[in-house]
C-alpha positions in Angstrom: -13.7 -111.1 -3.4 -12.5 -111.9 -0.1 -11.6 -110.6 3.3 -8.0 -109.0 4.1 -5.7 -110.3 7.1 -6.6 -106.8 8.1 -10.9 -107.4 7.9 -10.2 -110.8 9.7 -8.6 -109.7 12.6 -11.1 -106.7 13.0 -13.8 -108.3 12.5 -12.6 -110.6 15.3 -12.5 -107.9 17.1 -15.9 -106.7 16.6 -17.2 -109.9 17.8 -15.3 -109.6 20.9 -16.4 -106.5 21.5 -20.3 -107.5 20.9 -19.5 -110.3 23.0 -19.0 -108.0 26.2 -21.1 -104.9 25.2 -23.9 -106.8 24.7 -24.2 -108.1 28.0 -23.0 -105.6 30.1 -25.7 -103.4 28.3 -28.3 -106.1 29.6 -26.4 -106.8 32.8 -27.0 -110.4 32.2 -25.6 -112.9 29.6 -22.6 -115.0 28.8 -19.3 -113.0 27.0 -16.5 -115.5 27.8 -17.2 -118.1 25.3 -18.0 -115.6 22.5 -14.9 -113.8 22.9 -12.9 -117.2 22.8 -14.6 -118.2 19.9 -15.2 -115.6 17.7 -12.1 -116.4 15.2 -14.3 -119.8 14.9 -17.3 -118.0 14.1 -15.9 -115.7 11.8 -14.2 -118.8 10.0 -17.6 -120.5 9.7 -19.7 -117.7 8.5 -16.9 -116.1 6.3 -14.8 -119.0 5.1 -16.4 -122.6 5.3 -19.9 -122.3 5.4 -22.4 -122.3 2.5 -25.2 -119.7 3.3 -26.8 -116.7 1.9 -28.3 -114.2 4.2 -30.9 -113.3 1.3 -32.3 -116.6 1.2 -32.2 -117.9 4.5 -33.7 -120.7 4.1 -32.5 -121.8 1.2 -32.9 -125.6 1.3 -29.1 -126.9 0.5 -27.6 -124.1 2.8 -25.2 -125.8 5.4 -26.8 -125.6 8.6 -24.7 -123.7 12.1 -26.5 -125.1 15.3 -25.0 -123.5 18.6 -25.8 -126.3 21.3 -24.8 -123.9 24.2 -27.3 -121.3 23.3 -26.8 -119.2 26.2 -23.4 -118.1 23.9 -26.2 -116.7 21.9 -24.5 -112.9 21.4 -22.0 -114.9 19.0 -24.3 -116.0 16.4 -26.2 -112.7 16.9 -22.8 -111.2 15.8 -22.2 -113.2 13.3 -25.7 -112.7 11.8 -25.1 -108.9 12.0 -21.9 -109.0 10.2 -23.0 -111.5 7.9 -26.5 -109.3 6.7 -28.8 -111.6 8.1 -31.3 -108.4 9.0 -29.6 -108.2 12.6 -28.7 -104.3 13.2 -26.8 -102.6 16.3 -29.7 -101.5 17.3 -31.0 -104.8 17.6 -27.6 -105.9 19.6 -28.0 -102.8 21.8 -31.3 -104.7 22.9 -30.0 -108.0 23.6 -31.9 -110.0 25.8 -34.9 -107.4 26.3 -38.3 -107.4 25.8 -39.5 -108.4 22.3 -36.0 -107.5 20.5 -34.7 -109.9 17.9 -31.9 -110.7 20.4 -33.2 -113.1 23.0 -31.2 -114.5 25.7 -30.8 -117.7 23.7 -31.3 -118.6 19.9 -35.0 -118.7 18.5 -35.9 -120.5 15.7 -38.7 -118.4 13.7 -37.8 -115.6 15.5 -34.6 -114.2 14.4 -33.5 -115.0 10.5 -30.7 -117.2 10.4 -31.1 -119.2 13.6 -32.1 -123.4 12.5 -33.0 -124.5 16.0 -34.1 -123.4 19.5 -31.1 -124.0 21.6 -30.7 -123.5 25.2 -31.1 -126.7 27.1 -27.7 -128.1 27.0 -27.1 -130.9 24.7 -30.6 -130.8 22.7 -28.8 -128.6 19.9 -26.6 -131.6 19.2 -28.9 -133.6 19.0 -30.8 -131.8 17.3 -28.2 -131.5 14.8 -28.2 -135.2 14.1 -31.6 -135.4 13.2 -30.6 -132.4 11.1 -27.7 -134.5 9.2 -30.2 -137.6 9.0 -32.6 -135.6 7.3 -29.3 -134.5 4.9 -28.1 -137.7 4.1 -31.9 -139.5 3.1 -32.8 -136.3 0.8 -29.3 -136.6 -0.6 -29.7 -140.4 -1.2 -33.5 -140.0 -2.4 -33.1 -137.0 -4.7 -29.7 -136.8 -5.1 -26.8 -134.7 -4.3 -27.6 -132.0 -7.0 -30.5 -131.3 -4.7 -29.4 -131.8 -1.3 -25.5 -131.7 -0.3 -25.1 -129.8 2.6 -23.4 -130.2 6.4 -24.5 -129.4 9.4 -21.8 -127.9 12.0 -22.6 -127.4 16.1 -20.4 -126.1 18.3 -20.6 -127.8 22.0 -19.1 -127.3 25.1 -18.5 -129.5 28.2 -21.8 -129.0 29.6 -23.2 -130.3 26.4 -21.3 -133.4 26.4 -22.1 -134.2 30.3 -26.1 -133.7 29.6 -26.9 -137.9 29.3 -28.8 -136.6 25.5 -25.4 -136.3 24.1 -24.0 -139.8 24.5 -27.2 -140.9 22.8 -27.2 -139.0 19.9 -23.1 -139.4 19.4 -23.4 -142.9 19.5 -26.3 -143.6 17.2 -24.6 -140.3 14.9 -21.5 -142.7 14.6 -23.5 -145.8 14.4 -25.2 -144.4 11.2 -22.0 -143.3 9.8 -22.7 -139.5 9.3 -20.4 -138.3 7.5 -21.8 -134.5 6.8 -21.7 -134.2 10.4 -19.2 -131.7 12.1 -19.1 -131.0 15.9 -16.5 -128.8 17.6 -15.8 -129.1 21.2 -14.8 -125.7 22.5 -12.7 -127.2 25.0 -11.8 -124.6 27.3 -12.0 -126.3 30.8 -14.4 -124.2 32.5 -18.0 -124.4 34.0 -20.0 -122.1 36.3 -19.0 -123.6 39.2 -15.1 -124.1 38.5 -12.7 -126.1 36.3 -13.7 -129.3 34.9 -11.8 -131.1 37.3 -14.5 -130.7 39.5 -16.7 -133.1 37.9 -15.1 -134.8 35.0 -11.7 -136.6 33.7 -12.8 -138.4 31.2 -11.2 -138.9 27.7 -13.5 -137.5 25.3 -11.8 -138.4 22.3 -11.6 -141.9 22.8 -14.9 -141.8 23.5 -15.8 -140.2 20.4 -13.8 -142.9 18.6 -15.4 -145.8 20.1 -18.9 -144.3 19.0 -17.4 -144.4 15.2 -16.4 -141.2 15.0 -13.3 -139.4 13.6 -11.9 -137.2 16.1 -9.5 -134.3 15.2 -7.2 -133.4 18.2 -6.1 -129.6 16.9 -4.8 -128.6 20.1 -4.5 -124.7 20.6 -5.4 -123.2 17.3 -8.7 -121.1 18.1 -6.7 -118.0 17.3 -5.7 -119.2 13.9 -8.4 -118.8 11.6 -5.9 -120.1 8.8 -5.9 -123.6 11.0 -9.4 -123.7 11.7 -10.4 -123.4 8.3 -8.3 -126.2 6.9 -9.6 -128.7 10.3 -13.4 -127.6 9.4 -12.6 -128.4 5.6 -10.8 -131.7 6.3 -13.8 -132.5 8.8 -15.9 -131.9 5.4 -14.1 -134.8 3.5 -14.6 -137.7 5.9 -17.4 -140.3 5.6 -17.6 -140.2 8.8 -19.3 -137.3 11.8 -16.4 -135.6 12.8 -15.2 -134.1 16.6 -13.2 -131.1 16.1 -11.4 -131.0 20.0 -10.4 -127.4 19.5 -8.6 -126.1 23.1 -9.7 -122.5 23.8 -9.4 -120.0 26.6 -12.6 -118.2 27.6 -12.4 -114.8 28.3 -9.7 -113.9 25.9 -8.2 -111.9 25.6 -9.0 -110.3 29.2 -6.0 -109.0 30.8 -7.5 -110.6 34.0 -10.3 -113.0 33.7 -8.9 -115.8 30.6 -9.5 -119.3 31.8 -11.6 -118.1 34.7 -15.1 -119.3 35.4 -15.9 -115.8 36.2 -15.7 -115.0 32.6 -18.4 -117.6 32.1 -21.8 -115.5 33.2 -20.7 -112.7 35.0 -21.0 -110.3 32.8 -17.7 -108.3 33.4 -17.7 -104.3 34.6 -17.1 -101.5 32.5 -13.5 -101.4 33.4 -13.0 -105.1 32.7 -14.2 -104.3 29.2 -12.2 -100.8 28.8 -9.3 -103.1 29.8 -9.8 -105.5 27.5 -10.4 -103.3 24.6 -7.3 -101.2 25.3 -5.7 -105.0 24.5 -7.2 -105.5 21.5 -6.3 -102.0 20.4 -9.8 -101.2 19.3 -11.9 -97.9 20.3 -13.3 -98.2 23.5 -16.8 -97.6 23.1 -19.8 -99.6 23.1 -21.2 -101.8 19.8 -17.9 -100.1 18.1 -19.0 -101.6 14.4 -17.2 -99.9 11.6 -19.4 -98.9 8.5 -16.5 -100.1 6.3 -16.2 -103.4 7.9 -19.6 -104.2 8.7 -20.0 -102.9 4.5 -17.1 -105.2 3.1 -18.3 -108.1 5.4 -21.4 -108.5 4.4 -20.9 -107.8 0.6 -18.3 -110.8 0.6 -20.6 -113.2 2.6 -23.7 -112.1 0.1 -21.3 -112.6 -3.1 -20.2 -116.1 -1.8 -23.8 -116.9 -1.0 -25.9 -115.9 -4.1 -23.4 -117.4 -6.1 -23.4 -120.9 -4.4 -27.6 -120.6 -4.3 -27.7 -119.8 -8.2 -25.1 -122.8 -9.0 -27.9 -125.4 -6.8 -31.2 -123.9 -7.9 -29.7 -124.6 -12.1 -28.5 -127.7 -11.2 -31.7 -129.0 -8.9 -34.0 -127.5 -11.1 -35.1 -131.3 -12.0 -35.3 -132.1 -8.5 -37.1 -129.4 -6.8 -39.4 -129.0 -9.3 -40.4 -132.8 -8.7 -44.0 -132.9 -6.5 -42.7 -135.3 -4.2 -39.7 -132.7 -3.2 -42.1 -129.7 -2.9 -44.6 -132.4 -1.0 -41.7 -133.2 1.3 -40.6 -129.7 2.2 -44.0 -128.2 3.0 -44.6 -131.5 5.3 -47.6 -132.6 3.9 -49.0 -135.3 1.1 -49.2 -136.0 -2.6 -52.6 -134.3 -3.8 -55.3 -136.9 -2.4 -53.1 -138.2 0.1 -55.7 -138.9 2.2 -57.8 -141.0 -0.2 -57.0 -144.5 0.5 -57.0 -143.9 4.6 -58.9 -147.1 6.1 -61.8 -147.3 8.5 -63.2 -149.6 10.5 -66.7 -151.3 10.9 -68.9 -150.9 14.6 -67.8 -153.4 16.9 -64.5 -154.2 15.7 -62.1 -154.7 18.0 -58.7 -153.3 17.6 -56.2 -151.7 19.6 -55.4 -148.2 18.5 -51.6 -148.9 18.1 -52.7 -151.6 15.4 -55.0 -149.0 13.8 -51.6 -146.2 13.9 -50.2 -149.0 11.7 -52.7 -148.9 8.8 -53.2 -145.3 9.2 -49.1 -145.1 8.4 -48.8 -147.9 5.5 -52.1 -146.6 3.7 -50.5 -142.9 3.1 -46.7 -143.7 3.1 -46.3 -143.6 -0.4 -48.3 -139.9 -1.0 -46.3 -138.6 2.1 -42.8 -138.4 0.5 -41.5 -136.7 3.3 -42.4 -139.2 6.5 -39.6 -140.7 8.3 -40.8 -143.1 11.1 -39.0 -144.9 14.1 -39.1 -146.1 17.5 -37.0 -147.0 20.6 -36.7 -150.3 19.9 -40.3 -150.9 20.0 -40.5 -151.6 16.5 -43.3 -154.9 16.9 -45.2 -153.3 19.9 -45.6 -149.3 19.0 -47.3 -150.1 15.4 -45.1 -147.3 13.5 -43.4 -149.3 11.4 -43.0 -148.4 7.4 -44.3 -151.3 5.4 -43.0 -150.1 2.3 -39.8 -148.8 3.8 -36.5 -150.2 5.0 -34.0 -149.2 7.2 -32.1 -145.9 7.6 -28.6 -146.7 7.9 -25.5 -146.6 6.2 -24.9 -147.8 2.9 -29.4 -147.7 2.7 -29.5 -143.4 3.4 -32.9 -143.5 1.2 -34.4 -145.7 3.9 -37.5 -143.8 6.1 -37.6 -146.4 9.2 -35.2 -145.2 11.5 -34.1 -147.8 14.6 -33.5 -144.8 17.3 -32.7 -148.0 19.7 -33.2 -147.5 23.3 -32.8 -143.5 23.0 -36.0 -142.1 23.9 -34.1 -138.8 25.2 -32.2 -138.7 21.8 -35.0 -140.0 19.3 -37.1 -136.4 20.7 -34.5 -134.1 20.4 -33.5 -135.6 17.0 -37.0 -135.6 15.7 -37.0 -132.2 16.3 -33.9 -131.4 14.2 -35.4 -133.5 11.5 -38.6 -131.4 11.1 -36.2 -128.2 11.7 -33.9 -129.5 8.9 -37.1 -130.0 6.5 -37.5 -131.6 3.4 -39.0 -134.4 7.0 -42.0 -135.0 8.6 -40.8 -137.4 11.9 -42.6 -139.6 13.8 -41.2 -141.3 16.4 -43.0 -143.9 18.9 -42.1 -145.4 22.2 -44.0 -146.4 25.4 -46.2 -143.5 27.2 -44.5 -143.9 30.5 -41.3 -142.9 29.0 -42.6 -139.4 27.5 -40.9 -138.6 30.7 -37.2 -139.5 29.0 -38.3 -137.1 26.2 -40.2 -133.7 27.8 -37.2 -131.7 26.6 -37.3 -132.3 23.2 -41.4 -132.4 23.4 -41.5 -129.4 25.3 -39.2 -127.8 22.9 -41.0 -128.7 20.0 -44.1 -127.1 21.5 -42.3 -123.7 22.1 -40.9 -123.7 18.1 -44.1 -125.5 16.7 -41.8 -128.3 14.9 -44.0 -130.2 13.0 -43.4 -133.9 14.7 -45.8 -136.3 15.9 -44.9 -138.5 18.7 -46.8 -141.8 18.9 -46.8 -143.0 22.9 -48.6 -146.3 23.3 -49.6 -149.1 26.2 -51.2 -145.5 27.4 -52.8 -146.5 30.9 -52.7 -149.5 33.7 -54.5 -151.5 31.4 -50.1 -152.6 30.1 -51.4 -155.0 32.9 -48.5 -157.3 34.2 -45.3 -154.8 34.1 -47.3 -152.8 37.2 -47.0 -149.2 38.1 -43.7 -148.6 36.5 -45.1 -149.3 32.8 -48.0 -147.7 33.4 -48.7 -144.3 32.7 -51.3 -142.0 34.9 -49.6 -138.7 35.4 -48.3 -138.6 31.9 -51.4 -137.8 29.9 -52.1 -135.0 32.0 -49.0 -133.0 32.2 -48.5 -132.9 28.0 -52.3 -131.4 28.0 -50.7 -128.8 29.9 -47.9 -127.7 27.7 -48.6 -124.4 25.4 -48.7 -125.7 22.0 -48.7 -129.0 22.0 -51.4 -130.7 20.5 -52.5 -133.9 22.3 -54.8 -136.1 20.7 -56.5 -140.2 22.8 -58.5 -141.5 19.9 -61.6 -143.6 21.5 -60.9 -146.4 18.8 -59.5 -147.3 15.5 -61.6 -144.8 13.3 -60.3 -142.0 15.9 -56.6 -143.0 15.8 -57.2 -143.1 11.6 -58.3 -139.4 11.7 -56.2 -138.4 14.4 -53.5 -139.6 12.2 -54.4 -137.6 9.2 -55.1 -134.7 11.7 -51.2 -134.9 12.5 -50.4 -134.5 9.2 -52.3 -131.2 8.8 -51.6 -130.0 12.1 -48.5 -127.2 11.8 -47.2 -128.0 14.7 -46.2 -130.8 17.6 -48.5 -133.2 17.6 -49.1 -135.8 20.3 -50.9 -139.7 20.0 -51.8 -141.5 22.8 -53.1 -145.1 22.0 -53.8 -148.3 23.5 -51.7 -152.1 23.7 -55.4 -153.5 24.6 -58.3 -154.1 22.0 -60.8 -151.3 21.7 -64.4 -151.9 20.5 -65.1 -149.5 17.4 -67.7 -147.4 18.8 -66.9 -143.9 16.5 -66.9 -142.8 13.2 -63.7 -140.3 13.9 -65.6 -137.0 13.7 -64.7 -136.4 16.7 -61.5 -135.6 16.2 -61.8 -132.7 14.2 -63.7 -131.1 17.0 -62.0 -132.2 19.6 -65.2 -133.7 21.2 -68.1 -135.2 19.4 -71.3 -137.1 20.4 -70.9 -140.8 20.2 -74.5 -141.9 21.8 -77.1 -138.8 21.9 -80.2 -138.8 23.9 -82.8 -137.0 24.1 -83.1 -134.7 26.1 -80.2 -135.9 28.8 -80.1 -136.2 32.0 -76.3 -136.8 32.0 -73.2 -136.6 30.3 -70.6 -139.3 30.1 -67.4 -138.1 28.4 -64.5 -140.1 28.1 -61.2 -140.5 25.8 -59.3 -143.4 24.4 -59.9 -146.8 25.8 -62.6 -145.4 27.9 -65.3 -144.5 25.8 -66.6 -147.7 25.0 -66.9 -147.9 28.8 -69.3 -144.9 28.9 -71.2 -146.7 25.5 -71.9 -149.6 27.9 -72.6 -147.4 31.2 -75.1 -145.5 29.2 -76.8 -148.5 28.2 -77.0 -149.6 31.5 -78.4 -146.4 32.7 -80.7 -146.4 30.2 -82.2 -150.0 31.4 -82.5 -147.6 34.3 -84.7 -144.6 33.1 -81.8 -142.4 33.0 -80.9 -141.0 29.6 -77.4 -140.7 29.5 -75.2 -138.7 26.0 -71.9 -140.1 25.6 -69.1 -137.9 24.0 -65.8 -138.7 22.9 -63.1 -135.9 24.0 -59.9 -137.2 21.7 -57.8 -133.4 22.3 -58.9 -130.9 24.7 -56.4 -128.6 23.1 -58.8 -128.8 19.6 -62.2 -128.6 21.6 -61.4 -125.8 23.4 -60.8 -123.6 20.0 -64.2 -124.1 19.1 -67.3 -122.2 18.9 -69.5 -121.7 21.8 -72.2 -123.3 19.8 -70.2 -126.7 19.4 -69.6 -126.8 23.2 -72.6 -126.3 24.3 -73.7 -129.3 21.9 -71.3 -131.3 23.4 -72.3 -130.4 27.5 -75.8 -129.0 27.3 -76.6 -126.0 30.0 -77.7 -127.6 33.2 -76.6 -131.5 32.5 -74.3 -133.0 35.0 -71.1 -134.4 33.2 -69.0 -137.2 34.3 -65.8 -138.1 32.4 -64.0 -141.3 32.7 -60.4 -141.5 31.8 -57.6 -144.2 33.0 -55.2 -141.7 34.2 -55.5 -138.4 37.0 -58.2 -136.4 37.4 -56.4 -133.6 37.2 -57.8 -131.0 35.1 -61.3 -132.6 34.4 -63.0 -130.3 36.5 -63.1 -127.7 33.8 -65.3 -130.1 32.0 -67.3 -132.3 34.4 -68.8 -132.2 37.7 -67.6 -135.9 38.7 -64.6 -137.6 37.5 -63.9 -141.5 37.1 -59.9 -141.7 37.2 -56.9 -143.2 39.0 -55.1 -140.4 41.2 -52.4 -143.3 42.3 -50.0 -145.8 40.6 -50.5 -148.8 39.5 -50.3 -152.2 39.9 -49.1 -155.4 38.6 -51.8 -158.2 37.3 -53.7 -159.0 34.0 -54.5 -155.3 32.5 -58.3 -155.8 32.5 -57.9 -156.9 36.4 -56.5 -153.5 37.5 -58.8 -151.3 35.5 -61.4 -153.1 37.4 -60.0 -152.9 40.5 -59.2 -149.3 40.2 -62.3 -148.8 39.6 -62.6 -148.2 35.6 -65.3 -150.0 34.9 -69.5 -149.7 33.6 -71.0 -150.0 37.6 -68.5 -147.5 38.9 -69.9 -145.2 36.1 -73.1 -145.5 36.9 -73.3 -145.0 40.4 -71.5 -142.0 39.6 -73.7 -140.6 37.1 -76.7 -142.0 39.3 -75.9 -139.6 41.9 -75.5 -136.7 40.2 -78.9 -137.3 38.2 -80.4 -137.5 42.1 -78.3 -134.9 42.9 -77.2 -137.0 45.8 -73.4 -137.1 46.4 -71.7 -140.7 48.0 -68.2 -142.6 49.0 -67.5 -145.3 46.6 -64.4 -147.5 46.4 -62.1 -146.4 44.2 -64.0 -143.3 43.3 -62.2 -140.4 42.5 -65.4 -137.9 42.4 
């Protein structure tokens, strides 16, 4: 069964239509792009893509990822036409409170949607990680199991954000060749024509990242023409740029190739006008039963079909534990078993300890992919067991992002969104600034990634204040959730490891480039906060994370020379303490007992805890790590004057003191 010429061009229609109803009804959205592209859309969903609405996640299904998600009314079309669950109903209610139909694509919220787009250029990204993930299942278990592509449509925004000339030139580097991106190159942004900003020559730039470019000219009206470019994109070993040349806003009799057609959404007249051109009813959400009927039944036929024909000939595959390890992002029964520990009073710095923690599970975590930003000796996330992703080596689970922290993010997160992944990636902590978008976006979809940011405080030392992180650690603790875990010491960083795995959701490890003493047993981590010296009866709390809990071990000693009796906690993720029962908490800061913490970074947030703090509310500075701690006033006698006055209940100026 198939579509007539007749069914194309009105379901066209119907897309256009959605594409100006939907925001008029809502006063707010984006129409122009949708109505330029609906022909592509309804090629993709009814022609070239492999999909089945009744099994949307199906795991070889070819994967649509619309980078400029503020065009989201298109895909909410073509999930409606297709059968995805999408009713008018649910149209009539784009962008409103709690519909299925928010003002940008969702993942987990509305069936059919891969990835969370909105911020320009993180969809494409996103879908390299998502042909990455393609290419090593295909290698590992073979293309009976997983032979897919994954097509994103981007626009000119898109390709100015910085994130896209990161991801296309490591996408060509890697020789993707189940990679299709089409440029809807229609010449417009808010403000005006391109002209404004840009007159560069994007397909030569494409080619000189390794990619095949298809210049197709004007043919976004042809869905005969588009199919055969998307098809031939199909067939080449490498990613492919589709330059298609559209005109958004048609077919308005007075706002084509206008930046007005961009986000204003147009009046009722503008779209009684433009209906009357497309000869089709002039009323809102027009949706004929017999269309929507015959649409869907064709895009259901095509897609149970293609889903029987994989599941009979991956049966082998899928039914393998590794593959059903790998998809639900977790280990080989006992995956656990062989994690290492650490003896009190070794020293080790916890981006060693992330190293062990990685080689001692690698082979019961079929699914872990690891890389950094060219970090590869200093960040400790190398695979032992692994080699190199690349082309020609697709079965490799190291991954050599390069220096692309913005890119290595937002690819991560297409990796986890693809599945069949779990991603790590690892770069310095300073630079979690280069990738808050794609952190911050994994938070709001829960992708199950864990980013490893190490040389966490001043104590980098030498490369001064702007290597060293003190602002960082305290903005990620504020993002909804994302879970954020300093392990005190090597034990810590091996649970908080194996907590990452278990975690459903972002997860967040912040570790050292200086020795640690081992001072834990890693309990703590499972809490959130666990005592790591008790006392009777205390007089004072000392609460620290990472590097600086050894620091309170020795204050408290000191104290303790001094009559005071000082309990020392380790607080490795506020985020996990702070789910815990009030019994737990009150373990951890008894009623009535002063609390000081002591952390290498801002203060900022440590008065929900502690009555003093021990931090560094400035920047840096270069010298020998150990020298600026010191002189910034992280160290044991700083502590204890601290906690001294707050046992005497006496309150004092003291240099460096952030109390």
């Amino acid at each position: 069964m198939s579509l007539t010429a007749e069914q194309d061009a009105n379901a066209i229609s119907l897309v256009r239509g959605m594409s100006m109803d939907g925001p008029l009804a809502a006063n707010s959205g984006h129409q122009g792009t949708g109505m330029a592209l609906a022909p592509l859309g309804h090629t993709l969903y009814s022609r070239v893509m492999k999909h089945d609405p009744a099994d949307p996640l199906w795991p070889d299904r070819d994967r649509f990822v619309l980078s400029g998600g503020h065009v989201s009314i298109l895909q909410y079309s073509m999930l409606f036409l297709s059968g995805y669950g999408l009713e008018l109903d649910d149209l009539k209610q784009f962008r409103q409170w709690d519909s299925l139909t928010p003002g940008h694509p969702e993942v987990g919220h509305t069936a059919g949607v891969e990835v969370t787009t909105g911020p320009l250029g993180q969809g494409f990204a996103n879908a390299v990680g998502m042909a990455i993930a393609e290419a090593n299942l295909r290698a590992r278990f073979g293309p009976e199991a997983m032979n897919h592509h994954t097509f994103v449509i981007v626009g000119d925004g898109c390709l100015m954000e910085g994130v896209s000339h990161e991801a296309a030139s490591w996408a060509g580097h890697l020789g993707l060749g189940h990679l299709v991106c089409i440029f809807d190159d229609n010449k417009i942004t808010i403000d005006g024509e391109t002209n404004l900003t840009v007159n560069e020559d994007t397909a030569t730039r494409f080619r000189a990242y390794g990619w095949d470019v298809q210049e197709v000219g004007d043919i976004s009206n042809d869905v005969d023409a588009l199919e055969a470019a998307l098809n031939a994109a199909k067939a080449t070993p490498q990613p492919t740029l589709i330059m298609l040349r559209t005109h958004i806003g048609y077919p308005s009799p007075d706002h084509v190739d206008t930046n007005h057609a961009h986000g204003n959404p147009f009046k009722p007249d503008d779209v009684t006008r433009t209906k009357e051109v497309m000869a089709i009813p002039d009323e809102p959400f027009w949706a004929p039963d017999d269309l929507v009927a015959a649409y869907r039944s064709d895009v259901a036929e095509r897609g149970a079909s293609a889903n029987a024909a994989w599941k009979a000939a991956a049966a082998s595959a899928t039914s393998n534990p590794e593959w059903q390890a790998a998809w639900d992002q977790t280990g080989l029964d006992g995956w656990d078993a062989d994690l290492p520990t650490y003896e009190q009073g070794d020293s080790v710095a916890t981006r060693k300890a992330i190293q062990k923690a990685l080689d001692s599970t690698f082979a019961n975590l079929p699914g872990l992919m690891s890389g950094s930003a060219d970090l590869k000796g200093s960040n400790g996330v190398a695979l032992g067991e692994s080699t190199p992703f690349g082309s020609g080596n697709e079965a490799g689970r190291y991954l050599h992002f390069g220096v692309r922290e913005h890119a290595m993010g937002a690819c991560a997160v297409g990796l986890s969104a693809h599945g069949g992944v779990l991603p790590v990636t690892a770069t310095f902590f300073v630079f979690a600034d280069y990738m808050r978008p794609p952190i911050r976006l994994a938070a709001l979809t829960g992708a199950k990634v864990c980013f490893v940011f190490t040389h966490d405080s001043v104590g980098v030392g030498e490369d001064g204040p702007t290597h060293q992180p003190v602002e960082q650690l305290a903005s990620l603790r504020s993002m909804p959730g994302l879970h954020v875990i300093r392990p005190a010491d090597g034990n810590e960083t091996i649970q908080a490891w194996a907590d990452a795995v278990e975690h459903d959701g972002p997860t967040v490890l912040v570790l050292s480039r200086q020795n640690i003493t081992v001072t834990t047993d890693g309990s703590a981590v499972a809490t959130g906060a666990g005592i790591v010296r008790s006392a009777d009866d205390p007089q004072v709390v000392l609460v620290g994370t990472g590097s600086e809990v050894s620091l309170c071990v020795e204050a408290a000693a000191k104290l303790g020379k001094q009559g005071v009796r000082a309990q020392v906690v380790s607080m490795p993720s506020w985020d996990r303490f702070d789910e815990q029962h009030a019994s737990h908490k009150a373990a951890i800061f008894p009623a009535g007992v002063p609390v000081v913490s002591v952390e290498a970074g801002v203060t900022f947030g440590w008065s929900k805890y502690a009555d003093a703090s021990v931090g560094i509310d400035r920047f840096g500075a270069s010298a020998p790590g150990g020298l600026v701690l010191d002189k910034l006033g992280i160290n044991v006698d700083h502590v204890v004057v601290h906690a001294t006055d707050l046992v005497n209940g006496t309150t004092s100026e003291h240099p460096g003191s952030n109390a």
